[in-house]
Amino acid sequence: MISIFDIYKIGIGPSSSHTVGPMKAGKIFVDELKQKQFLQQTDKLTVDVYGSLSLTGIGHRTDVAIIAGLAGNLPETVDIDAIDPLIAKVEETEVLNIDNGNHTVAFPASEGMNFHTTNLELHENGMQIHAWSKGEKIFSKTYFSIGGGFIVDQESFGQESETSQEIPYPFTSAQELIQQATNNGLSISTIMLKNEQSVMSTDAINTQLTAIWQTMSACIDRGLHCEGLLPGPLKVHRRALLYIKAGDFSFNQC
C-alpha cells in the first residue's frame, strides 16, 4: 500500500527528488560510516553528483541539502533558518562538522562537491559520497534519488520491497478504488482511513496529519511575512508581502 504519508511528507524544498532525497542520503551515509566504525578515522568527505540531479543541482539546492544531511539533519526536522549559516561556515572554513557535531572533516571547496553532466548507469538522479583517511578512500556509497523523497543505494536498486501488510480494501488504480467504494458502500476517504488504520493507530494517523497541516500552515505564514530574495541563484524577489502592503491581498484570503 502507498500510504498517505508516502505522498504527503514534511521536508524542505524546492524538490523532493533533488532536495529531500539527497539530504536523506547524506544523513544515511554518515550513519553507516559510524556503524561500520569508519567515522573517527575519516578526515575528508567528497561528493559526486550526476545526471539530472547535477544539471539542476544549484537551482534545487542539491549541494546544500547533501551538506546539511552530512551534518546530521533530516528533511522533516531541519531548522531551515540554520541552513544558510551552516553552508556559509563550510564555504569559509572548508571544514564540515558531521554526525551532529561529533566529528569534523575537511570539505574542500575545490573537490568537496562535484557536479557531472553524465548519468550513472542505473538512474539519472545519482550521487556518490566518499570518505577519506590520509589520502586514501576508505568508504564509498552510491545512492539514487528515485522520486518522492525516496532514496535507494546501488546494492538495493531494483530489488522488490518487503511484502507490505495486508489491508482491508486493496486497489492498484483509481478505477479499483472507486469500485471498492461502490461495492462496500463507503466513501473514498473512509476506505483510505481504514487502510491506514491497518498499519498504524488512529491516534498516530491524526498526529501525523496534524503535523503535516501545521507545517503547511506555517510555510504559508512564513511566505506571507518574509521579504527579500528567494533562496537560489536566480535572485527572485519575494512578492506576497508586497502585494499585501499594496492592498492587493489580505490575510483573510489565506
Short mmCIF file of C-alpha atoms in Angstrom, two decimals:
data_model
loop_
_atom_site.label_atom_id
_atom_site.label_comp_id
_atom_site.label_asym_id
_atom_site.label_seq_id
_atom_site.Cartn_x
_atom_site.Cartn_y
_atom_site.Cartn_z
CA MET A 1 0.00 0.00 0.00
CA ILE A 2 1.15 3.51 -0.78
CA SER A 3 0.35 5.38 2.41
CA ILE A 4 -0.89 8.94 2.51
CA PHE A 5 2.33 9.60 4.41
CA ASP A 6 4.31 8.42 1.39
CA ILE A 7 2.57 11.15 -0.61
CA TYR A 8 2.49 13.96 1.93
CA LYS A 9 5.87 14.36 3.61
CA ILE A 10 7.37 17.13 5.68
CA GLY A 11 10.59 18.29 4.07
CA ILE A 12 12.47 21.23 2.63
CA GLY A 13 12.04 22.37 -0.95
CA PRO A 14 12.12 23.00 -3.71
CA SER A 15 12.20 19.37 -4.87
CA SER A 16 11.51 16.03 -3.22
CA SER A 17 13.84 14.14 -5.54
CA HIS A 18 16.55 16.80 -5.82
CA THR A 19 16.49 18.21 -2.26
CA VAL A 20 14.71 15.91 0.22
CA GLY A 21 16.25 12.70 -1.16
CA PRO A 22 19.85 13.98 -1.26
CA MET A 23 19.60 15.27 2.31
CA LYS A 24 18.46 11.82 3.43
CA ALA A 25 21.37 10.25 1.55
CA GLY A 26 23.87 12.48 3.32
CA LYS A 27 22.46 11.55 6.72
CA ILE A 28 22.32 7.84 5.85
CA PHE A 29 25.94 7.88 4.66
CA VAL A 30 27.30 9.29 7.91
CA ASP A 31 25.13 6.92 9.95
CA GLU A 32 26.57 3.97 8.02
CA LEU A 33 30.08 5.39 8.31
CA LYS A 34 29.60 5.41 12.06
CA GLN A 35 28.03 1.94 12.12
CA LYS A 36 30.99 0.48 10.22
CA GLN A 37 33.40 2.24 12.61
CA PHE A 38 34.97 4.38 9.87
CA LEU A 39 33.85 7.70 11.33
CA GLN A 40 36.74 8.52 13.63
CA GLN A 41 39.43 7.82 11.02
CA THR A 42 37.65 9.84 8.31
CA ASP A 43 39.38 13.19 7.73
CA LYS A 44 37.74 14.30 4.47
CA LEU A 45 34.48 13.84 2.57
CA THR A 46 33.82 14.38 -1.13
CA VAL A 47 30.61 14.14 -3.14
CA ASP A 48 29.94 13.45 -6.83
CA VAL A 49 26.53 14.34 -8.25
CA TYR A 50 25.38 13.02 -11.63
CA GLY A 51 22.81 13.46 -14.39
CA SER A 52 19.56 15.30 -13.76
CA LEU A 53 20.48 15.65 -10.10
CA SER A 54 23.56 17.56 -11.22
CA LEU A 55 22.08 19.62 -14.06
CA THR A 56 19.57 21.33 -11.75
CA GLY A 57 21.68 20.88 -8.64
CA ILE A 58 22.41 24.52 -7.87
CA GLY A 59 18.86 25.73 -8.54
CA HIS A 60 17.34 22.93 -6.47
CA ARG A 61 19.97 23.39 -3.75
CA THR A 62 21.02 19.76 -4.04
CA ASP A 63 24.51 20.60 -2.81
CA VAL A 64 23.10 22.45 0.19
CA ALA A 65 20.81 19.53 1.01
CA ILE A 66 23.63 16.98 0.88
CA ILE A 67 25.86 19.07 3.14
CA ALA A 68 23.02 19.58 5.61
CA GLY A 69 22.38 15.83 5.60
CA LEU A 70 26.05 15.04 6.20
CA ALA A 71 25.93 17.43 9.14
CA GLY A 72 23.20 15.28 10.68
CA ASN A 73 19.97 16.92 9.56
CA LEU A 74 16.81 15.29 8.23
CA PRO A 75 14.29 16.99 5.90
CA GLU A 76 11.39 16.71 8.33
CA THR A 77 13.20 18.21 11.33
CA VAL A 78 15.92 20.52 9.96
CA ASP A 79 15.91 24.12 11.16
CA ILE A 80 15.62 25.93 7.84
CA ASP A 81 16.94 29.17 9.34
CA ALA A 82 20.16 27.37 10.30
CA ILE A 83 20.93 26.01 6.82
CA ASP A 84 22.40 29.12 5.19
CA PRO A 85 24.70 29.88 8.17
CA LEU A 86 25.87 26.24 8.05
CA ILE A 87 26.72 26.49 4.35
CA ALA A 88 28.43 29.86 4.80
CA LYS A 89 30.65 28.41 7.52
CA VAL A 90 31.57 25.39 5.39
CA GLU A 91 32.43 27.65 2.44
CA GLU A 92 34.54 29.92 4.65
CA THR A 93 36.43 27.24 6.57
CA GLU A 94 36.31 24.29 4.13
CA VAL A 95 35.50 22.19 7.19
CA LEU A 96 32.29 20.29 7.93
CA ASN A 97 31.05 19.11 11.31
CA ILE A 98 29.27 15.79 10.76
CA ASP A 99 27.27 13.40 12.94
CA ASN A 100 25.56 16.31 14.70
CA GLY A 101 28.87 17.95 15.56
CA ASN A 102 30.58 14.86 16.95
CA HIS A 103 33.27 14.71 14.25
CA THR A 104 35.00 17.21 11.97
CA VAL A 105 36.23 16.58 8.43
CA ALA A 106 37.71 18.58 5.60
CA PHE A 107 35.29 19.57 2.84
CA PRO A 108 37.50 21.43 0.34
CA ALA A 109 35.93 23.97 -2.00
CA SER A 110 38.00 22.56 -4.86
CA GLU A 111 36.82 18.96 -4.55
CA GLY A 112 34.15 18.66 -1.87
CA MET A 113 31.15 18.94 -4.20
CA ASN A 114 31.50 17.84 -7.83
CA PHE A 115 28.77 18.11 -10.47
CA HIS A 116 28.89 15.79 -13.51
CA THR A 117 26.70 16.01 -16.62
CA THR A 118 26.94 12.27 -17.25
CA ASN A 119 24.49 9.74 -15.78
CA LEU A 120 25.29 6.78 -13.61
CA GLU A 121 24.13 3.56 -15.22
CA LEU A 122 21.06 2.76 -13.12
CA HIS A 123 19.28 6.12 -12.77
CA GLU A 124 19.54 9.77 -13.81
CA ASN A 125 19.43 11.03 -10.21
CA GLY A 126 22.66 9.52 -8.95
CA MET A 127 25.18 10.60 -6.35
CA GLN A 128 28.27 9.15 -4.71
CA ILE A 129 29.73 10.05 -1.33
CA HIS A 130 33.31 9.17 -0.41
CA ALA A 131 35.10 9.08 2.94
CA TRP A 132 38.86 9.60 3.01
CA SER A 133 41.63 8.99 5.54
CA LYS A 134 45.17 10.29 4.99
CA GLY A 135 44.63 10.50 1.25
CA GLU A 136 43.11 7.03 0.89
CA LYS A 137 39.46 6.40 0.09
CA ILE A 138 38.13 4.15 2.87
CA PHE A 139 34.40 4.03 2.20
CA SER A 140 32.06 4.98 -0.66
CA LYS A 141 28.36 4.65 -1.35
CA THR A 142 26.24 5.27 -4.42
CA TYR A 143 22.67 6.50 -3.94
CA PHE A 144 19.81 7.16 -6.30
CA SER A 145 17.02 9.61 -5.57
CA ILE A 146 14.13 7.85 -7.28
CA GLY A 147 11.35 10.37 -6.64
CA GLY A 148 9.06 11.47 -3.86
CA GLY A 149 11.95 11.80 -1.44
CA PHE A 150 12.77 8.09 -1.64
CA ILE A 151 16.44 7.07 -1.64
CA VAL A 152 17.88 3.69 -2.60
CA ASP A 153 21.52 2.63 -2.60
CA GLN A 154 23.14 0.84 -5.52
CA GLU A 155 23.09 -2.52 -3.75
CA SER A 156 19.32 -2.35 -3.25
CA PHE A 157 18.35 -0.76 -6.57
CA GLY A 158 15.64 -2.68 -8.40
CA GLN A 159 15.02 -5.13 -5.58
CA GLU A 160 11.47 -5.94 -4.59
CA SER A 161 10.39 -4.20 -1.42
CA GLU A 162 9.32 -6.27 1.54
CA THR A 163 5.79 -7.60 1.35
CA SER A 164 3.51 -4.98 2.81
CA GLN A 165 0.92 -5.74 5.44
CA GLU A 166 -2.46 -6.81 4.13
CA ILE A 167 -5.03 -4.03 4.02
CA PRO A 168 -8.83 -4.39 4.05
CA TYR A 169 -9.51 -2.53 0.81
CA PRO A 170 -6.64 -3.04 -1.65
CA PHE A 171 -6.54 -1.28 -5.01
CA THR A 172 -3.98 -0.56 -7.70
CA SER A 173 -5.80 2.12 -9.71
CA ALA A 174 -8.36 4.89 -9.32
CA GLN A 175 -10.93 2.67 -11.03
CA GLU A 176 -10.34 -0.12 -8.49
CA LEU A 177 -10.59 2.40 -5.65
CA ILE A 178 -13.97 3.62 -6.90
CA GLN A 179 -15.11 0.01 -7.28
CA GLN A 180 -14.11 -0.73 -3.68
CA ALA A 181 -16.12 2.29 -2.54
CA THR A 182 -19.16 1.20 -4.57
CA ASN A 183 -19.01 -2.44 -3.52
CA ASN A 184 -18.66 -1.64 0.18
CA GLY A 185 -20.87 1.42 0.41
CA LEU A 186 -18.01 3.53 1.73
CA SER A 187 -16.59 6.91 0.81
CA ILE A 188 -13.09 7.12 -0.62
CA SER A 189 -11.88 8.94 2.49
CA THR A 190 -13.27 6.17 4.73
CA ILE A 191 -11.55 3.49 2.66
CA MET A 192 -8.25 5.33 2.91
CA LEU A 193 -8.64 5.78 6.67
CA LYS A 194 -9.44 2.10 7.23
CA ASN A 195 -6.44 1.08 5.14
CA GLU A 196 -4.18 3.39 7.16
CA GLN A 197 -5.66 2.02 10.40
CA SER A 198 -4.50 -1.46 9.41
CA VAL A 199 -0.86 -0.35 9.72
CA MET A 200 -0.97 2.30 12.47
CA SER A 201 -3.23 3.55 15.23
CA THR A 202 -5.85 6.23 14.72
CA ASP A 203 -4.03 8.47 17.19
CA ALA A 204 -0.78 8.11 15.23
CA ILE A 205 -2.58 8.90 11.97
CA ASN A 206 -4.19 12.01 13.43
CA THR A 207 -0.92 13.15 14.98
CA GLN A 208 0.96 12.86 11.70
CA LEU A 209 -1.80 14.53 9.69
CA THR A 210 -1.93 17.38 12.20
CA ALA A 211 1.84 17.82 11.98
CA ILE A 212 1.63 17.97 8.17
CA TRP A 213 -1.15 20.56 8.26
CA GLN A 214 0.66 22.68 10.86
CA THR A 215 3.79 22.62 8.71
CA MET A 216 1.81 23.64 5.61
CA SER A 217 0.17 26.46 7.55
CA ALA A 218 3.50 27.67 8.95
CA CYS A 219 5.00 27.59 5.45
CA ILE A 220 2.18 29.77 4.11
CA ASP A 221 2.52 32.17 7.03
CA ARG A 222 6.28 32.42 6.53
CA GLY A 223 5.81 33.13 2.83
CA LEU A 224 3.30 35.88 3.55
CA HIS A 225 5.56 37.66 6.02
CA CYS A 226 9.08 37.27 4.57
CA GLU A 227 10.77 39.90 2.44
CA GLY A 228 13.94 39.88 0.35
CA LEU A 229 15.11 37.29 -2.15
CA LEU A 230 14.11 33.67 -2.50
CA PRO A 231 16.97 31.18 -1.95
CA GLY A 232 18.92 30.25 -5.05
CA PRO A 233 20.95 31.91 -7.81
CA LEU A 234 18.05 33.50 -9.74
CA LYS A 235 17.62 36.41 -7.29
CA VAL A 236 13.82 36.25 -7.38
CA HIS A 237 12.14 38.76 -5.06
CA ARG A 238 9.51 37.58 -2.60
CA ARG A 239 6.24 39.21 -3.62
CA ALA A 240 3.47 38.12 -1.23
CA LEU A 241 4.11 40.75 1.44
CA LEU A 242 4.50 43.44 -1.22
CA TYR A 243 1.01 42.62 -2.54
CA ILE A 244 -0.40 42.73 0.98
CA LYS A 245 1.20 46.11 1.67
CA ALA A 246 -0.10 47.40 -1.66
CA GLY A 247 -3.63 46.38 -0.70
CA ASP A 248 -3.98 43.77 -3.46
CA PHE A 249 -4.26 40.89 -1.00
CA SER A 250 -5.34 40.34 2.58
CA PHE A 251 -4.52 37.74 5.24
CA ASN A 252 -8.23 36.91 5.37
CA GLN A 253 -7.90 35.30 1.92
CA CYS A 254 -5.49 32.68 3.26
#
